[in-house]
Amino acid sequence: MSPDLLTSLGLFAGGVVLLLLGGDLLVKGAVALAERHGVPPLTVGLTLVAFGTSAPELALNLAAASSGATDLTFGNMTGSSLTNIGLVLGLSALVRPVKVQSSLLRRELPVLLGTVCLLLALSWLPGALGRTGSLGLTRADGAVLLCGFAGFVWMLLRAAKQPVRVGAPLAAEVSEAARSEPLMSWPLATVMVLGGLALLGIGGNLGEEGAVGAALALGLSQQLVGLTVVSLATTLPELVTSIMAVRRGQTDMALGNIVGSNIFNLLFILGTASLIGTVPLPPGGTVILLAVLGFTLLLFPLSITFDWTITRPEGLLLLTLYLAFMGWQLWLGLAAT
């Protein structure tokens, strides 16, 4: 193993650790500050908690977009979506069958499906929003994605005002997460917020530099590294949260966490990265987007076939399909070197 590769892997590993620590500090401190100022737990959950769990991915991808490593951004966002459904949901269902609330099937899952279709349209439709040149996401496309995210948050806030029996599972989940944080003094909370932001900034830059360096050292594309290694690392919060939820018997929260994370990643993070600079569609990008679409569509029949439950065999199916697709992508990437 070359010294350059070892250095890059060390930078990436250190960056991921700082990202995870920074995201945890940020969300705990921000929740405490908001609660001390009388902000309702639900509002805290839908904003600060939801943002904090994806803060590592946001920081890394903003750093990548700022430095022009847009293939890494595309690979990470699409790879995280595949990892959430195939790996995180698959493993969660293997631990315990995952119950599906009908409200999620009526609202959040269609939003996720619409988001993936929107990405395909914005990436491919010729002349969309007056675009000329190569395929991909422009700043105008990023603005469209961010508008979609604002609409999604509005939908959650509106659904959360309904009775619990028809309330949005994502809203219930993040509200519960907000309430679970202990109240702390405002000086400590402020230090945690500032420290978390600092760690996110440093970790994002280190992670991006390490991932790009590893790709160059191995002769692999940034897209492939983002699709595989970076996605696995940045999906750790969702994996831990979902496994803990199913072990506590809160399996519906596990699915809500996964669906919500995918929507946040594709609309907010990819939209924000596109505002910084154009995110071109890399070679093979269409196949990956179609894979995200396929995994998303698969959630619909899996959710309703066995009494609104994703069973262990179905979890094994998701995991097998995920490993097969990632293995195929790795084989293609290695064959091209």
GROMACS .gro file of N, CA and C in nm, residues 18 22 32 36 41 53 57 78-79 81 87 90 93 123 171 178 189 191 219 285 293 321 335:
model
   69
   18LEU      N    1  -1.452   1.304   1.286
   18LEU     CA    2  -1.484   1.443   1.322
   18LEU      C    3  -1.625   1.481   1.277
   22GLY      N    4  -1.897   1.596   1.532
   22GLY     CA    5  -1.950   1.730   1.512
   22GLY      C    6  -2.100   1.732   1.496
   32ALA      N    7  -3.089   2.192   2.282
   32ALA     CA    8  -3.094   2.252   2.415
   32ALA      C    9  -3.120   2.402   2.408
   36ARG      N   10  -3.459   2.596   2.545
   36ARG     CA   11  -3.448   2.702   2.645
   36ARG      C   12  -3.516   2.830   2.599
   41PRO      N   13  -4.096   2.112   2.086
   41PRO     CA   14  -4.014   1.995   2.052
   41PRO      C   15  -4.031   1.948   1.908
   53THR      N   16  -2.868   1.495   1.196
   53THR     CA   17  -2.836   1.357   1.159
   53THR      C   18  -2.774   1.348   1.020
   57GLU      N   19  -2.294   1.435   0.615
   57GLU     CA   20  -2.301   1.428   0.469
   57GLU      C   21  -2.305   1.568   0.407
   78THR      N   22  -2.625   0.955  -0.428
   78THR     CA   23  -2.696   0.839  -0.482
   78THR      C   24  -2.658   0.712  -0.406
   79GLY      N   25  -2.530   0.701  -0.370
   79GLY     CA   26  -2.486   0.584  -0.294
   79GLY      C   27  -2.550   0.577  -0.157
   81SER      N   28  -2.843   0.690  -0.078
   81SER     CA   29  -2.982   0.649  -0.097
   81SER      C   30  -2.992   0.498  -0.113
   87LEU      N   31  -2.892  -0.158   0.246
   87LEU     CA   32  -2.814  -0.206   0.361
   87LEU      C   33  -2.884  -0.178   0.493
   90GLY      N   34  -3.240  -0.327   0.493
   90GLY     CA   35  -3.225  -0.472   0.485
   90GLY      C   36  -3.179  -0.531   0.616
   93ALA      N   37  -3.455  -0.505   0.888
   93ALA     CA   38  -3.559  -0.607   0.874
   93ALA      C   39  -3.509  -0.745   0.916
  123SER      N   40  -3.181   1.600  -1.469
  123SER     CA   41  -3.051   1.559  -1.522
  123SER      C   42  -3.055   1.531  -1.672
  171ALA      N   43  -4.252   1.291   1.144
  171ALA     CA   44  -4.272   1.399   1.240
  171ALA      C   45  -4.273   1.345   1.382
  178ALA      N   46  -3.631   1.489   1.975
  178ALA     CA   47  -3.606   1.618   2.037
  178ALA      C   48  -3.636   1.613   2.186
  189ALA      N   49  -2.445   2.457   2.598
  189ALA     CA   50  -2.510   2.431   2.470
  189ALA      C   51  -2.446   2.514   2.359
  191VAL      N   52  -2.135   2.629   2.350
  191VAL     CA   53  -2.003   2.571   2.321
  191VAL      C   54  -2.018   2.446   2.234
  219GLY      N   55  -0.662   0.477  -0.855
  219GLY     CA   56  -0.699   0.484  -0.995
  219GLY      C   57  -0.847   0.469  -1.018
  285GLY      N   58  -2.382   0.754  -1.453
  285GLY     CA   59  -2.470   0.815  -1.355
  285GLY      C   60  -2.616   0.782  -1.375
  293LEU      N   61  -3.405   0.460  -0.835
  293LEU     CA   62  -3.548   0.454  -0.868
  293LEU      C   63  -3.602   0.313  -0.846
  321LEU      N   64  -2.969  -0.759  -0.314
  321LEU     CA   65  -2.970  -0.672  -0.431
  321LEU      C   66  -2.869  -0.558  -0.416
  335ALA      N   67  -1.230  -0.275  -1.341
  335ALA     CA   68  -1.199  -0.317  -1.478
  335ALA      C   69  -1.156  -0.199  -1.565
   0.00000   0.00000   0.00000
